[in-house]
PDB file of C-alpha atoms and ligand atoms in Angstrom:
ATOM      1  CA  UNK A   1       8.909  -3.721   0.635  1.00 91.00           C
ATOM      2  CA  UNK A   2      11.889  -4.246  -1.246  1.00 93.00           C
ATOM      3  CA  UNK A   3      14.378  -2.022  -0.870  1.00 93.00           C
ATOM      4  CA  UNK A   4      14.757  -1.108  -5.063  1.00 95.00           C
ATOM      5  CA  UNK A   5      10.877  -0.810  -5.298  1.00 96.00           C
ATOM      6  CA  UNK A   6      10.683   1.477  -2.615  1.00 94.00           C
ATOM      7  CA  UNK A   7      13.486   3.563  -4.128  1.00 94.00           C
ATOM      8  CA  UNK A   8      11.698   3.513  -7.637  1.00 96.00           C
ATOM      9  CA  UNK A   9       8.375   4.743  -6.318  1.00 97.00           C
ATOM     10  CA  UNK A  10      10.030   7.603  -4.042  1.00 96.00           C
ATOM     11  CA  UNK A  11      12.244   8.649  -6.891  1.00 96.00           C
ATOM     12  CA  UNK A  12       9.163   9.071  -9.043  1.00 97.00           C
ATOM     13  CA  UNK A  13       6.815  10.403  -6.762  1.00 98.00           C
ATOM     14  CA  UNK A  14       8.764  12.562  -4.618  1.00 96.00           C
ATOM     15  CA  UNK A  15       6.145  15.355  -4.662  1.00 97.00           C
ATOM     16  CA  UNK A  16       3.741  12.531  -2.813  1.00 98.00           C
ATOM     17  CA  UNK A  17       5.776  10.116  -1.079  1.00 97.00           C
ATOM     18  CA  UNK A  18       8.756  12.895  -0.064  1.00 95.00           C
ATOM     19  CA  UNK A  19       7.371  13.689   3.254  1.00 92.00           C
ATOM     20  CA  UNK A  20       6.287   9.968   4.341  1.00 93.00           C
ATOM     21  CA  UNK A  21       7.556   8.957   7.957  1.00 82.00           C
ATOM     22  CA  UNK A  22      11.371   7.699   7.652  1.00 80.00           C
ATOM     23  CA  UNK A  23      10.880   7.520   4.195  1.00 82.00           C
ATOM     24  CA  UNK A  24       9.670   4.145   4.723  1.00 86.00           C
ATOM     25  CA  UNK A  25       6.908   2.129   2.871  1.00 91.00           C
ATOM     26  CA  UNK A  26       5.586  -0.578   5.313  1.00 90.00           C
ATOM     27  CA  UNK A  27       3.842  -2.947   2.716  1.00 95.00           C
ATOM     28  CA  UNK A  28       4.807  -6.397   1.020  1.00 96.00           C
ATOM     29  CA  UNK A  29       5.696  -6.280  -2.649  1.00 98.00           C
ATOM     30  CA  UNK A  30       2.817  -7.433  -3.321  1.00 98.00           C
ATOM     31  CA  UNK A  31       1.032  -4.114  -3.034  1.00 98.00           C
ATOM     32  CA  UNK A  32       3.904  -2.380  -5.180  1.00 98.00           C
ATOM     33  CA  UNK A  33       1.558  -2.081  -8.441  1.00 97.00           C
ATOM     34  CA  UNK A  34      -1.164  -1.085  -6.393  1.00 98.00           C
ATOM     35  CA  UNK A  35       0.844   1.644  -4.857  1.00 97.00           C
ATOM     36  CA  UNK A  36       3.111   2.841  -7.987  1.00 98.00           C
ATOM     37  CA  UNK A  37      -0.714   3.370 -10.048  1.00 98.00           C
ATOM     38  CA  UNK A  38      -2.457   5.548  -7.034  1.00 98.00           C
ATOM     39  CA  UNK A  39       0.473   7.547  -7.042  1.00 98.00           C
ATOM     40  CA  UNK A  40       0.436   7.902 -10.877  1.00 98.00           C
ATOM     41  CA  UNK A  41      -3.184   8.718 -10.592  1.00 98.00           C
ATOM     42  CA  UNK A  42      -2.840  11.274  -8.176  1.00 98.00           C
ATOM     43  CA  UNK A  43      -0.147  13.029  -9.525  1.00 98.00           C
ATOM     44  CA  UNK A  44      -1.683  13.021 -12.930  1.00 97.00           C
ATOM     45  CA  UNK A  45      -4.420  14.894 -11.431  1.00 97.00           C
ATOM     46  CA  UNK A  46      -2.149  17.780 -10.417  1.00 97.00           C
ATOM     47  CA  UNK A  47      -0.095  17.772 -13.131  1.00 97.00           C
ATOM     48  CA  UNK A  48      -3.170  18.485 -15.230  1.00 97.00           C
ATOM     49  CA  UNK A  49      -4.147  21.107 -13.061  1.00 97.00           C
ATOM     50  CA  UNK A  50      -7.662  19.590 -12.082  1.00 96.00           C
ATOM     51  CA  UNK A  51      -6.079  18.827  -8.181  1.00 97.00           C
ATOM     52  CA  UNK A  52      -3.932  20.005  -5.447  1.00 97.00           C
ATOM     53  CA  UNK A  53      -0.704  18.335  -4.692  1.00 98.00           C
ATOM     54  CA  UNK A  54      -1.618  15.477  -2.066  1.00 97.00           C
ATOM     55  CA  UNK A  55       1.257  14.213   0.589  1.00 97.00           C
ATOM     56  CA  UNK A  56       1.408  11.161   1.656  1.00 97.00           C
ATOM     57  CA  UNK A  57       2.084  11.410   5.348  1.00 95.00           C
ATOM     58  CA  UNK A  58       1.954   7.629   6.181  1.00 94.00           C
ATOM     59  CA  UNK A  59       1.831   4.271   4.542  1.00 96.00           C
ATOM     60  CA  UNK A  60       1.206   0.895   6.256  1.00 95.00           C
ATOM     61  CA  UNK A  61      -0.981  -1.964   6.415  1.00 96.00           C
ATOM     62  CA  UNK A  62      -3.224  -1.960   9.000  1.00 96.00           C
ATOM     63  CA  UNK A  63      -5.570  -4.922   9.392  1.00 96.00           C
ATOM     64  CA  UNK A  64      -4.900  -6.713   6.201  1.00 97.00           C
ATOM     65  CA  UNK A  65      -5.909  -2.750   4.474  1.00 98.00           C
ATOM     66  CA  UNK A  66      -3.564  -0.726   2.501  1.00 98.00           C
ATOM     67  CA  UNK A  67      -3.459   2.673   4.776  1.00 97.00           C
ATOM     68  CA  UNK A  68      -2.556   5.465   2.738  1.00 97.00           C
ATOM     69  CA  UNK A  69      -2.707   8.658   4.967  1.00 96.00           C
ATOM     70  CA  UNK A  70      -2.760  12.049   3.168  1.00 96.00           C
ATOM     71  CA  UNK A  71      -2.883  15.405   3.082  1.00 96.00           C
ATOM     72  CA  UNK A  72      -4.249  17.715   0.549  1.00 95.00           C
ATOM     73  CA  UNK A  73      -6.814  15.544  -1.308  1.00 97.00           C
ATOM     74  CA  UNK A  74      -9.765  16.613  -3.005  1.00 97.00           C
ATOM     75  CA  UNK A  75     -12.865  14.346  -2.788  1.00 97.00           C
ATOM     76  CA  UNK A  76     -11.597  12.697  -6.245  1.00 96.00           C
ATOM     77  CA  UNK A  77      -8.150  12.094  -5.104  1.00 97.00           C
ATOM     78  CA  UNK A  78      -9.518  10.796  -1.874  1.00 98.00           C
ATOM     79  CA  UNK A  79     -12.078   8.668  -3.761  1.00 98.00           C
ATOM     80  CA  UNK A  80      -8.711   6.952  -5.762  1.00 98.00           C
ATOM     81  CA  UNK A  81      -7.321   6.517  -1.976  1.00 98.00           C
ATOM     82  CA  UNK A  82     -10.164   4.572  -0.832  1.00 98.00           C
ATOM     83  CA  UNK A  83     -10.625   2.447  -4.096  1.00 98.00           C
ATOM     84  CA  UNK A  84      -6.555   1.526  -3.201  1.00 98.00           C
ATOM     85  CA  UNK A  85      -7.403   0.330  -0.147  1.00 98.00           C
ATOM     86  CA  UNK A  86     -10.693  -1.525  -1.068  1.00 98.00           C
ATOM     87  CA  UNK A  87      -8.672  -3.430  -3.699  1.00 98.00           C
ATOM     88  CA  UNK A  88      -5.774  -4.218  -1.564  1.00 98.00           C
ATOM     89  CA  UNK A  89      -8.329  -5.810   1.050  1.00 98.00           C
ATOM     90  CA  UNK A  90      -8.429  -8.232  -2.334  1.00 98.00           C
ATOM     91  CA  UNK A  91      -4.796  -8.423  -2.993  1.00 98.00           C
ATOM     92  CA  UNK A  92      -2.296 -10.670  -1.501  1.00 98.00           C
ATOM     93  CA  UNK A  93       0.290  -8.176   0.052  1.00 98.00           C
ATOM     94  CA  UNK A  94       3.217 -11.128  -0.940  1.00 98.00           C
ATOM     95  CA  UNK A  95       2.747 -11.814  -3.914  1.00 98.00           C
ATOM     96  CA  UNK A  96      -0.072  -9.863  -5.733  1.00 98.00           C
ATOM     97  CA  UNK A  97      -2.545 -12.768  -6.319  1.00 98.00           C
ATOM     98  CA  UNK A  98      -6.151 -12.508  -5.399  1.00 98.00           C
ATOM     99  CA  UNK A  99      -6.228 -12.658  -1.613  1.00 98.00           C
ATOM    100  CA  UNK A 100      -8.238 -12.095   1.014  1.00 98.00           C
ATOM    101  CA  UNK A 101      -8.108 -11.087   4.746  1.00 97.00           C
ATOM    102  CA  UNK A 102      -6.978 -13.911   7.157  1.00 97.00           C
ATOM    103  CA  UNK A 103      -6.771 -13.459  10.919  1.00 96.00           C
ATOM    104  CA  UNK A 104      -3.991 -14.990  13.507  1.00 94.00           C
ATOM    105  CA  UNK A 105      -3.710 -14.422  17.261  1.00 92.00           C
ATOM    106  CA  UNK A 106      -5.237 -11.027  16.112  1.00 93.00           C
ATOM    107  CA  UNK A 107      -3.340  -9.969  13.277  1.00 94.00           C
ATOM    108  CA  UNK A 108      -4.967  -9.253  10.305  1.00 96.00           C
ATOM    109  CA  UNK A 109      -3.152  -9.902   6.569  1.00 97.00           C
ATOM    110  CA  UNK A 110      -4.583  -9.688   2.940  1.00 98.00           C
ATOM    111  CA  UNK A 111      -3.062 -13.366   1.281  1.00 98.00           C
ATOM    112  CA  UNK A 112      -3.147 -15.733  -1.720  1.00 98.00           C
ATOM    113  CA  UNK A 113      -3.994 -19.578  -0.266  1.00 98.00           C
ATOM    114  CA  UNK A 114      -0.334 -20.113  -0.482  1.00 98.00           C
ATOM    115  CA  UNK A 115       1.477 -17.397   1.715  1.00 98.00           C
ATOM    116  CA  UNK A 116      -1.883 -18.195   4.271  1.00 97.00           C
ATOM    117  CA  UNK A 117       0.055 -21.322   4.601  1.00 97.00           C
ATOM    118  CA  UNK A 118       3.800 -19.835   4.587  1.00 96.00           C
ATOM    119  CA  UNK A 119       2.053 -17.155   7.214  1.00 95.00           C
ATOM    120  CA  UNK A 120       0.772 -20.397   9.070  1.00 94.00           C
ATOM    121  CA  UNK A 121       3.965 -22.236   9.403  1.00 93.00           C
ATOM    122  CA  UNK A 122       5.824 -19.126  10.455  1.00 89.00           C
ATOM    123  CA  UNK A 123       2.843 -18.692  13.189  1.00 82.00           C
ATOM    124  CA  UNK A 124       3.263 -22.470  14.549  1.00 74.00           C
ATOM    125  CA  UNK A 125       6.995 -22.225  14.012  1.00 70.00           C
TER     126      UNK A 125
HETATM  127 ZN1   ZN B   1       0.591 -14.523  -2.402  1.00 53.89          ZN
END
C-alpha cells in the first residue's frame, strides 16, 4: 500500500491499527476503501459503547483474501471482519474493480481482467 494511505488510516485508527506488526499494511491500494470503512465500523462500535476496543494484530493478503487478524472482537465486530474479507475475495487488490481470485505457480491474488494480465506479463517476464 501506498505509503500516504497507510499513514492516513494509522493516523485515524490508531486505537486499531497501533499495535499491527511493523506498522505495516501488506495490501494493494486497491483494498484501501475496504480497509479505511471496517476500521470506521469497528471503531464506531466502541465509541458508542456497544463494543470493546478490537486490535488489529496483523494485516495481509493471504490467498487472494483480505486477512485481518484481531484481538478483542465481539461476535458483531468479528462478523464486520469476515464480511471484509468475503468482499475483498471480490475486489481487485490494484485497483478496486470487481475482481476475482486468479491462481499462478501457486499464488493466489483477487484482480480486475486487466491487472490479471499486468500480473501475467510480470509472471512470464
Ligand atoms: Zn484492477
Amino acid at each position: 500500500m501506498r505509503k500516504e494511505l497507510e499513514d492516513s488510516l494509522f493516523e485515524r485508527y490508531d486505537k486499531i491499527l497501533g499495535q499491527v506488526d511493523y506498522r505495516e499494511i501488506c495490501i494493494g491500494d486497491g483494498w484501501f476503501v475496504l480497509i479505511d470503512t471496517l476500521c470506521w465500523g469497528l471503531q464506531r462500535m466502541t465509541d458508542s459503547g456497544r463494543s470493546p476496543q478490537v486490535r488489529a494484530l496483523q494485516v495481509k493478503q493471504k490467498f487472494g483474501e483480505l486477512c485481518f487478524y484481531a484481538t478483542g472482537t465481539d461476535s458483531l465486530q468479528a462478523g464486520m471482519i469476515h464480511m471484509a474479507s468475503m468482499i475483498s475475495t471480490r475486489t481487485c487488490e490494484e485497483c478496486g474493480a470487481v475482481g476475482q481470485r486468479v491462481e499462478q505457480e501457486g499464488f493466489w491474488r483477487t484482480l480486475c481482467p486487466d491487472h490479471h494480465q499486468e500480473w501475467l506479463k510480470n509472471f512470464r517476464a
